[in-house]
Structure formats: structure tokens, C-alpha cells
Short mmCIF file of C-alpha atoms in Angstrom, two decimals:
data_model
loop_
_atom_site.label_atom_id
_atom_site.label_comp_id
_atom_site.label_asym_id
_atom_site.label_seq_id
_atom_site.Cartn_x
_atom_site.Cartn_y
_atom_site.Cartn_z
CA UNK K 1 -78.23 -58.01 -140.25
CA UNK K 2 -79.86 -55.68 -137.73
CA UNK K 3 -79.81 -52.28 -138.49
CA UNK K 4 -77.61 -49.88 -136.20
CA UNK K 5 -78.86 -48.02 -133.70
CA UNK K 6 -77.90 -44.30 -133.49
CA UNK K 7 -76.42 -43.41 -129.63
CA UNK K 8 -79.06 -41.70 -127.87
CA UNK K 9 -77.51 -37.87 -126.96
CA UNK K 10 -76.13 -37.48 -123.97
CA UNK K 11 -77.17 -34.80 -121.41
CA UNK K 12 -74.39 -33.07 -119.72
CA UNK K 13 -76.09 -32.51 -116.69
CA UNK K 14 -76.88 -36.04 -116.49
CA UNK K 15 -73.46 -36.22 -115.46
CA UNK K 16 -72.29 -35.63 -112.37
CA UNK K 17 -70.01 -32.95 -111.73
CA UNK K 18 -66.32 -34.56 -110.28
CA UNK K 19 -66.55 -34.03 -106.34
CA UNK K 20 -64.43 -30.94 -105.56
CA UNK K 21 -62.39 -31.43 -102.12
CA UNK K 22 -63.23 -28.87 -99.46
CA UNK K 23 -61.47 -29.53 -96.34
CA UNK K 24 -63.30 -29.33 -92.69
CA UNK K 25 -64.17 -26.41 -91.39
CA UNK K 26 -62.28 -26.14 -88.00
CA UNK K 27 -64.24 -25.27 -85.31
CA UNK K 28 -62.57 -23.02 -82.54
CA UNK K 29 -61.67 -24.76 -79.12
CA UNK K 30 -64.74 -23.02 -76.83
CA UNK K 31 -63.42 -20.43 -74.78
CA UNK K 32 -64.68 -20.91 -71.20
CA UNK K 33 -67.02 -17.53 -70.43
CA UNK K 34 -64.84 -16.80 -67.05
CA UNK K 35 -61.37 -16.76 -69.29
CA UNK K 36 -61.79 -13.49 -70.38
CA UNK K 37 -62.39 -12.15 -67.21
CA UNK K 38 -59.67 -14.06 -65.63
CA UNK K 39 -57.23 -12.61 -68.11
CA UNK K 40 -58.44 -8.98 -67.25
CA UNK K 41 -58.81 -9.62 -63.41
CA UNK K 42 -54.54 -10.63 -63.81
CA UNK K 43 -54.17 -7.82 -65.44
CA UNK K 44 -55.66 -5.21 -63.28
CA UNK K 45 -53.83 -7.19 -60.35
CA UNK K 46 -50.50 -6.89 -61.71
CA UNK K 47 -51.00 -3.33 -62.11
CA UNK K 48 -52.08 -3.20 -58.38
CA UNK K 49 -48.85 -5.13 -57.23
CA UNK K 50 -46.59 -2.20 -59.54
CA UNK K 51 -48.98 0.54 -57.39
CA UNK K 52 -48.10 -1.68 -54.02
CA UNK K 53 -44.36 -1.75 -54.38
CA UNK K 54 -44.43 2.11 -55.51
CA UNK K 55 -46.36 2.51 -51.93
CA UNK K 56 -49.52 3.34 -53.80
CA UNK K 57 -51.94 1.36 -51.12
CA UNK K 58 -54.91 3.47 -52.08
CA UNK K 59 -54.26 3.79 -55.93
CA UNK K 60 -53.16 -0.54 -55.93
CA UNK K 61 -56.70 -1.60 -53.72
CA UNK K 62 -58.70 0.36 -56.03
CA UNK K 63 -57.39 -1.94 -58.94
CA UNK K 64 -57.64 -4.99 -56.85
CA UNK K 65 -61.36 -3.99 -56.32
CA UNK K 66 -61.76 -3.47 -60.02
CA UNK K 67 -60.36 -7.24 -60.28
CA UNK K 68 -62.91 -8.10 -57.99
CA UNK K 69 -65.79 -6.94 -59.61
CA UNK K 70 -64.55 -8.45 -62.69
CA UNK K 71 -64.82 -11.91 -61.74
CA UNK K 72 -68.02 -10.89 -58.95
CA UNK K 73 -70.10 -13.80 -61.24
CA UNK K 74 -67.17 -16.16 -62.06
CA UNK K 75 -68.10 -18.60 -59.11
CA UNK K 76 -66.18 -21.38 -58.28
CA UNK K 77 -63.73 -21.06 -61.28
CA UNK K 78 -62.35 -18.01 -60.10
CA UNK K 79 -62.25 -18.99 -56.04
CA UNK K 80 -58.90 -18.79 -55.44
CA UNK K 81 -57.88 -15.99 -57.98
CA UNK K 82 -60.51 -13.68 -55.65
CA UNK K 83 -58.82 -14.82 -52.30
CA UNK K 84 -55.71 -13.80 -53.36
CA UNK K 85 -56.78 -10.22 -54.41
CA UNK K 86 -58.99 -10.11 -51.51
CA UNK K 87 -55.94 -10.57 -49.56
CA UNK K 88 -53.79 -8.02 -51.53
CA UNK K 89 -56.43 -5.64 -51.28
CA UNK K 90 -56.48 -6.60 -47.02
CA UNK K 91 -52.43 -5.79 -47.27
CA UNK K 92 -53.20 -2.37 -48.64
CA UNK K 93 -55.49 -1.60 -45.94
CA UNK K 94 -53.12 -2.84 -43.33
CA UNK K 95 -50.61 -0.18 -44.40
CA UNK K 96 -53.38 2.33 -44.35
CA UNK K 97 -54.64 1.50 -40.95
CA UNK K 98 -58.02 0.34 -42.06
CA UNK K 99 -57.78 -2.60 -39.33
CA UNK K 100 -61.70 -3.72 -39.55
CA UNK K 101 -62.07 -3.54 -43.33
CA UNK K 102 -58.46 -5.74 -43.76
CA UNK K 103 -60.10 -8.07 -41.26
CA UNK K 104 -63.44 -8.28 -43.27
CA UNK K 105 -61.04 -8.88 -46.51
CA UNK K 106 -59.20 -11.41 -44.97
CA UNK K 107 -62.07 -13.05 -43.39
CA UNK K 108 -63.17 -13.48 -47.21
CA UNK K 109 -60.27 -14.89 -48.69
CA UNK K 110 -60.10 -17.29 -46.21
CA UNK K 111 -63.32 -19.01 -46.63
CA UNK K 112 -62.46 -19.10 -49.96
CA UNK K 113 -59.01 -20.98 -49.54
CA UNK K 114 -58.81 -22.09 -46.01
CA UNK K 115 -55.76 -21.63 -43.99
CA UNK K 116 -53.63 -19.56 -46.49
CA UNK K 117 -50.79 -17.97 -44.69
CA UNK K 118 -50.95 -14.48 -46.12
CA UNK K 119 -54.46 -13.57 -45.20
CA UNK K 120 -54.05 -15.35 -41.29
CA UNK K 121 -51.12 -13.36 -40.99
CA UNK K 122 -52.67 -10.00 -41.85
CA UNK K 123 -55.65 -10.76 -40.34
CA UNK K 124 -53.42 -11.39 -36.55
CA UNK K 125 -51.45 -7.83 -37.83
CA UNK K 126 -54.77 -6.22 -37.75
CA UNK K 127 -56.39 -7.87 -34.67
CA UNK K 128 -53.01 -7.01 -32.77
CA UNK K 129 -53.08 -3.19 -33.47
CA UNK K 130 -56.93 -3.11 -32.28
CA UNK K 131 -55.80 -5.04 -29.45
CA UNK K 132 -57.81 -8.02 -29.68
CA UNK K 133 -55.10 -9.58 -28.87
CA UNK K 134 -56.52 -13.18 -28.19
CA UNK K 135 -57.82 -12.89 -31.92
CA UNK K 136 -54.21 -12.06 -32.90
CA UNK K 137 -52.53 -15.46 -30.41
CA UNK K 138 -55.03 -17.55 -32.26
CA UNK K 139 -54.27 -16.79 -36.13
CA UNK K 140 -50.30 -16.46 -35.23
CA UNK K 141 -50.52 -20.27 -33.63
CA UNK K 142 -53.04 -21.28 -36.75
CA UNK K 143 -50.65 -19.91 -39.20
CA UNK K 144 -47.42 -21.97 -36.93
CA UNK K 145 -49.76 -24.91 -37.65
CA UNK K 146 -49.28 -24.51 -41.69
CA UNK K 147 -45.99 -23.79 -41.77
CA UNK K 148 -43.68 -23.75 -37.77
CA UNK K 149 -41.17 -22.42 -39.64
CA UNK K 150 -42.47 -18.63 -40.12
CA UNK K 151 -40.36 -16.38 -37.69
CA UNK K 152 -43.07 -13.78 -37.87
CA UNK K 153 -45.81 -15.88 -36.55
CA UNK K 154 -43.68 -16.90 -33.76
CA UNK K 155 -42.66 -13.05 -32.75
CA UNK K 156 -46.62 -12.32 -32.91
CA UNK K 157 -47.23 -15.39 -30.46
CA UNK K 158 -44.51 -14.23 -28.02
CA UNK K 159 -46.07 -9.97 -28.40
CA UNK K 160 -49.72 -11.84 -27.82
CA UNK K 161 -48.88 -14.24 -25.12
CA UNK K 162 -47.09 -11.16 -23.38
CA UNK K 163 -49.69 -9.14 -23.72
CA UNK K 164 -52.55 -11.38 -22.36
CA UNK K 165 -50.14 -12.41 -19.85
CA UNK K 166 -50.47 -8.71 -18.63
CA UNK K 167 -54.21 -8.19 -19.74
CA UNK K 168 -55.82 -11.39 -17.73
CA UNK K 169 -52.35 -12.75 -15.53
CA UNK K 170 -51.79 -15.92 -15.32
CA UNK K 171 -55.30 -17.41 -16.35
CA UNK K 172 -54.68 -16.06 -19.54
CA UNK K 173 -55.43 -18.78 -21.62
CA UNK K 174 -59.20 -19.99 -20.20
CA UNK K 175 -60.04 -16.44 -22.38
CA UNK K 176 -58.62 -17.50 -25.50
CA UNK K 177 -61.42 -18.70 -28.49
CA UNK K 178 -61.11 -22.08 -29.55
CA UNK K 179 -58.18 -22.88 -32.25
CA UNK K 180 -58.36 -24.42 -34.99
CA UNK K 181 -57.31 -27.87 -36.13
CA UNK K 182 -55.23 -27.36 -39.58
CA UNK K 183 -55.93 -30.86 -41.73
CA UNK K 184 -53.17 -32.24 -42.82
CA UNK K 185 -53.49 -31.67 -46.53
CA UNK K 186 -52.58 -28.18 -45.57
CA UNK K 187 -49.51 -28.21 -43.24
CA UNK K 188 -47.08 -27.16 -46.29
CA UNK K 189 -44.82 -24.30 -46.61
CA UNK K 190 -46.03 -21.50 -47.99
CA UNK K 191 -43.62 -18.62 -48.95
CA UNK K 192 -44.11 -14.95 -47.93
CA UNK K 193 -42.19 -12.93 -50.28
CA UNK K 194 -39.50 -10.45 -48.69
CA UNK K 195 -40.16 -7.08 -49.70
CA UNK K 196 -39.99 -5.80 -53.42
CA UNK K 197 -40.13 -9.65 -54.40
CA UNK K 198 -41.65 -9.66 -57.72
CA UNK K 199 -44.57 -11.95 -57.70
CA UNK K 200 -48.32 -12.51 -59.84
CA UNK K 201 -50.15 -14.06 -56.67
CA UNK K 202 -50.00 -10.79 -53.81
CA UNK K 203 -48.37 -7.28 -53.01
CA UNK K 204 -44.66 -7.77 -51.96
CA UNK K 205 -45.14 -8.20 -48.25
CA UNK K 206 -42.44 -7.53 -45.02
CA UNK K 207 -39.62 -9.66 -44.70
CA UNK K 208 -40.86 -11.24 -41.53
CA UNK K 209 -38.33 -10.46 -38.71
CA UNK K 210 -35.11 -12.64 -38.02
CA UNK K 211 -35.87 -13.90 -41.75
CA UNK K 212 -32.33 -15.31 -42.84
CA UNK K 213 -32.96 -13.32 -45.95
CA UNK K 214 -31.81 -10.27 -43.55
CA UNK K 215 -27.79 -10.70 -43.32
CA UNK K 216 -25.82 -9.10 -40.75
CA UNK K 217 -24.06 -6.62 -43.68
CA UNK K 218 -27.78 -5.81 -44.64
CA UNK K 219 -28.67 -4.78 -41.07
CA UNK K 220 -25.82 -2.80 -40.42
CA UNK K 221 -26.07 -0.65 -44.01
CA UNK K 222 -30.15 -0.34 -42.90
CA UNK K 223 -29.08 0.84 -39.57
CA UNK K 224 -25.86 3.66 -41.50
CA UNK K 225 -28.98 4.72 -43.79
CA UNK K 226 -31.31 5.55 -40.51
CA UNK K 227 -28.29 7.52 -39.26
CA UNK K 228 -27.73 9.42 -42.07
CA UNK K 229 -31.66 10.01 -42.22
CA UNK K 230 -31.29 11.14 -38.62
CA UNK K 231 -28.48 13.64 -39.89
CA UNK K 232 -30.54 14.81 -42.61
CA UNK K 233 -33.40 15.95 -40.17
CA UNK K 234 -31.52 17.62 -37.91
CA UNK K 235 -30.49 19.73 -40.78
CA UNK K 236 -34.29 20.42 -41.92
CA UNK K 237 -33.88 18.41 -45.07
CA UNK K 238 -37.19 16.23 -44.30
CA UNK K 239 -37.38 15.11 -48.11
CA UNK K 240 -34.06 13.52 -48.57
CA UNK K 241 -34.36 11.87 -45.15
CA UNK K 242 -37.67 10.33 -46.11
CA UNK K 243 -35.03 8.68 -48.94
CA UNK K 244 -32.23 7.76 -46.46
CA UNK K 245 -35.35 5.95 -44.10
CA UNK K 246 -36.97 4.29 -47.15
CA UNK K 247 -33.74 2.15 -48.36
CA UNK K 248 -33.04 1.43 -45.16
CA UNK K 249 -36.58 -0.40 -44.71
CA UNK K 250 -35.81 -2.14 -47.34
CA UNK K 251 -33.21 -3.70 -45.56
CA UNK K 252 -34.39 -4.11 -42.30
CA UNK K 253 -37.75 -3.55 -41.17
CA UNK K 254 -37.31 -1.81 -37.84
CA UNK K 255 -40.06 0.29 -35.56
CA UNK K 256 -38.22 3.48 -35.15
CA UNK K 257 -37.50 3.74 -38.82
CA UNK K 258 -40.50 3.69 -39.12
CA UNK K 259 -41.85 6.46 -36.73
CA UNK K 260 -38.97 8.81 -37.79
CA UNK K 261 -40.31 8.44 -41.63
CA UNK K 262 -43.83 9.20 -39.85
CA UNK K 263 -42.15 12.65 -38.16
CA UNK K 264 -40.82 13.84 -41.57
CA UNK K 265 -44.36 13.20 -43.26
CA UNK K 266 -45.78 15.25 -40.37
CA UNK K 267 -43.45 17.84 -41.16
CA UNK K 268 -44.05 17.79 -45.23
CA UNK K 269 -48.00 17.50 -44.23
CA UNK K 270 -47.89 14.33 -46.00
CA UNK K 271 -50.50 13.00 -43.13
CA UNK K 272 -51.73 9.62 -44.86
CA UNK K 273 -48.40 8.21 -44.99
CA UNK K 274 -47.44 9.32 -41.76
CA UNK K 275 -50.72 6.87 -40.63
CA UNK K 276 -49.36 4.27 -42.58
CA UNK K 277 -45.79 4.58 -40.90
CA UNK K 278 -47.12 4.77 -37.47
CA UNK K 279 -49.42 1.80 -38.27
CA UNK K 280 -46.19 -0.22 -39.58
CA UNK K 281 -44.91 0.91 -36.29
CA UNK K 282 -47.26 -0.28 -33.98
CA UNK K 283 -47.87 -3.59 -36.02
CA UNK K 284 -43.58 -4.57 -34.64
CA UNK K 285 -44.24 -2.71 -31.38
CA UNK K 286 -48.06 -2.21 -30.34
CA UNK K 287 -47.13 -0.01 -27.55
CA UNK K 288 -44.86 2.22 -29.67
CA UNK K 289 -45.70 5.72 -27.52
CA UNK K 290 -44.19 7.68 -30.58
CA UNK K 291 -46.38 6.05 -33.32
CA UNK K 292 -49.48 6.19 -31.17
CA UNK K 293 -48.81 10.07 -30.65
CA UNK K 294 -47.68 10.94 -34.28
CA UNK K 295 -50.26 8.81 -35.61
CA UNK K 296 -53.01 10.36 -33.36
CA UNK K 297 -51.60 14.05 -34.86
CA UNK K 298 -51.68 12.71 -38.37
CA UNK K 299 -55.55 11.22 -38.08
CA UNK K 300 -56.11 15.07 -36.28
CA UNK K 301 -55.20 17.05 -39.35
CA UNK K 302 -57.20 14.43 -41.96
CA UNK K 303 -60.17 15.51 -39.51
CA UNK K 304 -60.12 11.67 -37.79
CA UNK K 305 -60.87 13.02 -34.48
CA UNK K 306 -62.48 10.03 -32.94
CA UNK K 307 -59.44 7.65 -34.10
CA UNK K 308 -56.97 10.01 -33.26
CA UNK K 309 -58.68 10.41 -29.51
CA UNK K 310 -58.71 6.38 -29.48
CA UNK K 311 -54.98 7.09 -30.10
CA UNK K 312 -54.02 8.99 -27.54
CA UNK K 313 -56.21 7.10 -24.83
CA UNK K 314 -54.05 4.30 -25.94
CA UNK K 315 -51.18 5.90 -25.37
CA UNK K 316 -52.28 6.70 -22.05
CA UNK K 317 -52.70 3.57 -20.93
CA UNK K 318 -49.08 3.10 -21.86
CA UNK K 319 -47.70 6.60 -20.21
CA UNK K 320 -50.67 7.69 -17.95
CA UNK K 321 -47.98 11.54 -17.20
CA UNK K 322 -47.58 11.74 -20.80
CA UNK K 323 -47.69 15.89 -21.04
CA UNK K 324 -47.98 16.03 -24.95
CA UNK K 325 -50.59 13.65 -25.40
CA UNK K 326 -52.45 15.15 -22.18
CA UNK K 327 -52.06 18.47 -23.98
CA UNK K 328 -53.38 17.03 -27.56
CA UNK K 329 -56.33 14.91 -26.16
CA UNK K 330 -57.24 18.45 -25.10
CA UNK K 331 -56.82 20.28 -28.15
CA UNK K 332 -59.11 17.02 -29.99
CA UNK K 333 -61.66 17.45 -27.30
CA UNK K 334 -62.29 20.86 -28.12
CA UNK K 335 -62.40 19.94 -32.08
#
């Protein structure tokens, strides 16, 4: 019988050790490099819309320029987030009277989303109250092309065609530039918000005129609230009618509101927003004489001689025998 063989020893660490169970790492979904600045370009433009509705222009287009230089190398991602501040910031200097530099902005945020109402609208605001008024006729018709149903396009269309009517007579319309065919993909309805309308994408703009949104009860308290403003300068007290003329803008957005709001910010030597009143004025009426005149006094004492001559000369044109503005354009001459 064979002897037994002792079992060799057995090395411990020539077993292997039992697999231990480590579960996958997860790997975090990439963030895209232009999210972060998106996020922050919304925020500073939200902030800018609070600034608009307060009636902030210049404090709300320095945060929409902020938002701009944000996203300055986000390219394409970012296209149509930078048209619509381009065209917030364009709103702002609308109100302020900065005509060519809202044009410039607009100009911009159209090429980056063709045909978008808010920017062709401006951009015909801003044309109309320099007077290139076959600029303004074209934009008002392109912007009827995207949507026929926007009353404000259509009052701009009747001002302009008046307006050329007188400028060039009956040939009017062999001076007009060529306009432009709107594709199809973009004749859709595009909503301008009423003023104070909450909203991410652009400032709270005017409720365009003969907008449904403006009832006949809303009218008549806008026009008791200019009244009582009226009442309230007659007595001196220029502060609370500035009050009485704001709420009723809300409610109806009406050219001699405006340039009474401008006469009580002459008075308190508030003289920006007096601009920005007159400019409001002029954009429902272009030949307001009253917002030309207080706005020409208002760009005198910020030191704006030459706009506040080009001012009066308009006004001129207008009332040629017009004693005060004679008498001003005098006083600027001699600045």
C-alpha cells in the first residue's frame, strides 16, 4: 500500500481575494460651455425688464449690454437670445430718444432673427421721429406682412403714407425703397405685450393703439386721471400730477398725456424724462408742436444744443410764426 502523501501548504495569497462590488462611477451629463452664460445673460435680462417697467431705460440697457457681452462668443447657440436683448436694449433707447443707436440695435437683432415684429416696429418708431419717413412706410407694411392684424403697424402706415403724401404729392410712392417679401414660414402672429405685461423675452412695450385690450371704461378712467393731473398743476403740485399722468398711461397711451408729464419734468428739472415724454409724444403724433418745443428746452438744459436747435427747426416747419420757439432758437444760437 502506497504511502500517504502529506498536503502540500497552502499559500494564502495564492488565493484570490473574493471580487468586492464597486458600482460605476457616473459620469456627469457635459454641460454645454454657452449654458452658463446663457443662464447669467437671463438673468441680467430679467433684471433689465424689472429696471424697464420701473422706467429705468438707462439703468435696464446697461444690464441688457452686460447680457450682451456675456454671450459676445456664444455664436450661433445664443442667436436669438442676443436679438431679443438687442431689441430690449433698442426699446430703451427709443424712450430715451437715441433714434440712430435704436436703429443700429434693431438693425442687429434682425439679421439675427429675420422679420421679428418687435425690432421692425421700433425700428419704423425711430425712422418716423427722424423723419425718414419712407424708412418708417416700409417696416410698418413689412411688419403688416407678419402679422395684418397689428393695429399699430396700420396707424404708422396711415401717419407715413400721409406724410409722404405731403413730402413728394402724389408720386409718392416711385421714392419709396424696395419692400420686402416676408417667406411664408414667417407670416405668424407674434404678440406685443400691453404695457406692464410680465414677460422673459423683451421690456413691456405700448399697448399699440385701438388694441381691444383698451376698453371703453379703461379710456374714460385714463382720460378722469389726466384731468385730475391737469387740476393738480394748476395748483403747483407738479409731483403728484406726474402720479395722476402716469396711471393714466397705463391705461391709455395718449400724446398729450404725454407732453403734460414732459411740462411737469421741466418744472421739477427732471430734463431726461421730459426727453423721453416728448419722444413718446412725437412717436403717436410726429408733428406734436408742444413735444418738439418742450423737448427742444429739455435737450437745452442737458447742454444738447445741436438736437435741441434740430428741434425747434422742426417745429418751424410745422408753425413757421411760432413766437416761443423763434425766441428759443435765439437764446440756443447764442449758447
Amino acid at each position: 500500500m502506497a504511502p500517504l502523501r502529506r498536503p502540500l501548504p497552502v499559500s494564502h495569497s495564492s488565493i484570490p481575494a473574493p471580487l468586492r462590488f464597486r458600482p460605476p462611477t457616473e459620469v456627469p451629463t457635459p454641460r454645454s460651455p454657452a449654458r452658463p452664460g446663457m443662464e447669467a445673460a437671463a438673468e441680467l435680462r430679467s433684471a433689465g425688464n424689472d429696471e424697464f417697467r420701473r422706467g429705468q431705460y438707462g439703468a435696464a440697457k446697461e444690464l441688457y449690454s452686460r447680457a450682451l457681452a456675456v454671450l459676445e462668443d456664444a455664436g450661433e447657440a445664443a442667436a436669438e437670445e442676443r436679438s431679443v436683448l438687442l431689441a430690449n436694449r433698442a426699446a430703451c433707447e427709443l424712450r430715451d430718444g437715441a433714434c440712430r443707436d435704436c436703429i443700429a440695435d434693431c438693425c442687429g437683432a434682425l439679421s439675427l432673427t429675420p422679420f421679428a415684429i418687435k425690432p421692425l416696429l421700433r425700428r419704423a418708431a425711430a425712422y418716423e421721429a427722424l423723419e425718414s419717413f419712407a424708412l418708417a412706410y416700409v417696416d410698418y407694411k413689412t411688419a403688416l406682412q407678419v402679422d395684418c392684424s397689428i393695429q399699430a403697424a396700420h396707424d404708422g402706415v396711415n401717419r407715413m403714407t400721409k406724410a409722404l403724401l405731403e413730402k413728394h404729392g402724389t408720386n409718392w410712392r416711385e421714392k419709396l425703397p424696395p419692400i420686402p417679401t416676408v417667406p411664408i414660414d414667417a407670416q405668424r402672429r407674434w404678440n406685443v405685450p400691453s404695457a406692464g405685461a410680465p414677460t422673459g423675452a423683451a421690456p413691456p412695450g405700448n399697448t399699440p393703439r385701438g388694441d381691444p385690450a383698451q376698453t371703453a371704461a379703461g379710456i374714460e378712467r385714463a382720460r378722469t386721471l389726466k384731468e385730475e393731473g391737469n387740476e393738480l398743476v394748476k395748483k403747483g403740485n407738479h409731483k403728484k400730477a406726474i402720479e395722476k399722468y402716469s396711471e393714466s398711461l397705463k391705461l391709455n397711451q395718449e400724446c398729450a398725456t404725454y407732453t403734460n408729464r414732459a411740462l411737469c419734468y421741466l418744472t421739477l428739472k427732471q430734463h431726461k424724462e421730459a426727453v423721453q415724454d416728448c419722444t413718446e409724444a412725437l412717436r403717436l403724433d410726429p408733428k406734436n408742436v408742444k413735444a418738439f418745443y418742450r423737448r427742444a428746452q429739455a435737450l437745452k438744459e442737458l447742454k444738447d444744443y445741436k438736437s435741441s436747435i434740430a428741434d425747434i427747426n422742426s417745429l418751424l416747419k410745422i408753425e413757421p410764426k411760432n413766437t416761443a420757439a423763434l425766441r428759443l432758437l435765439q437764446e440756443l444760437n447764442r449758447a
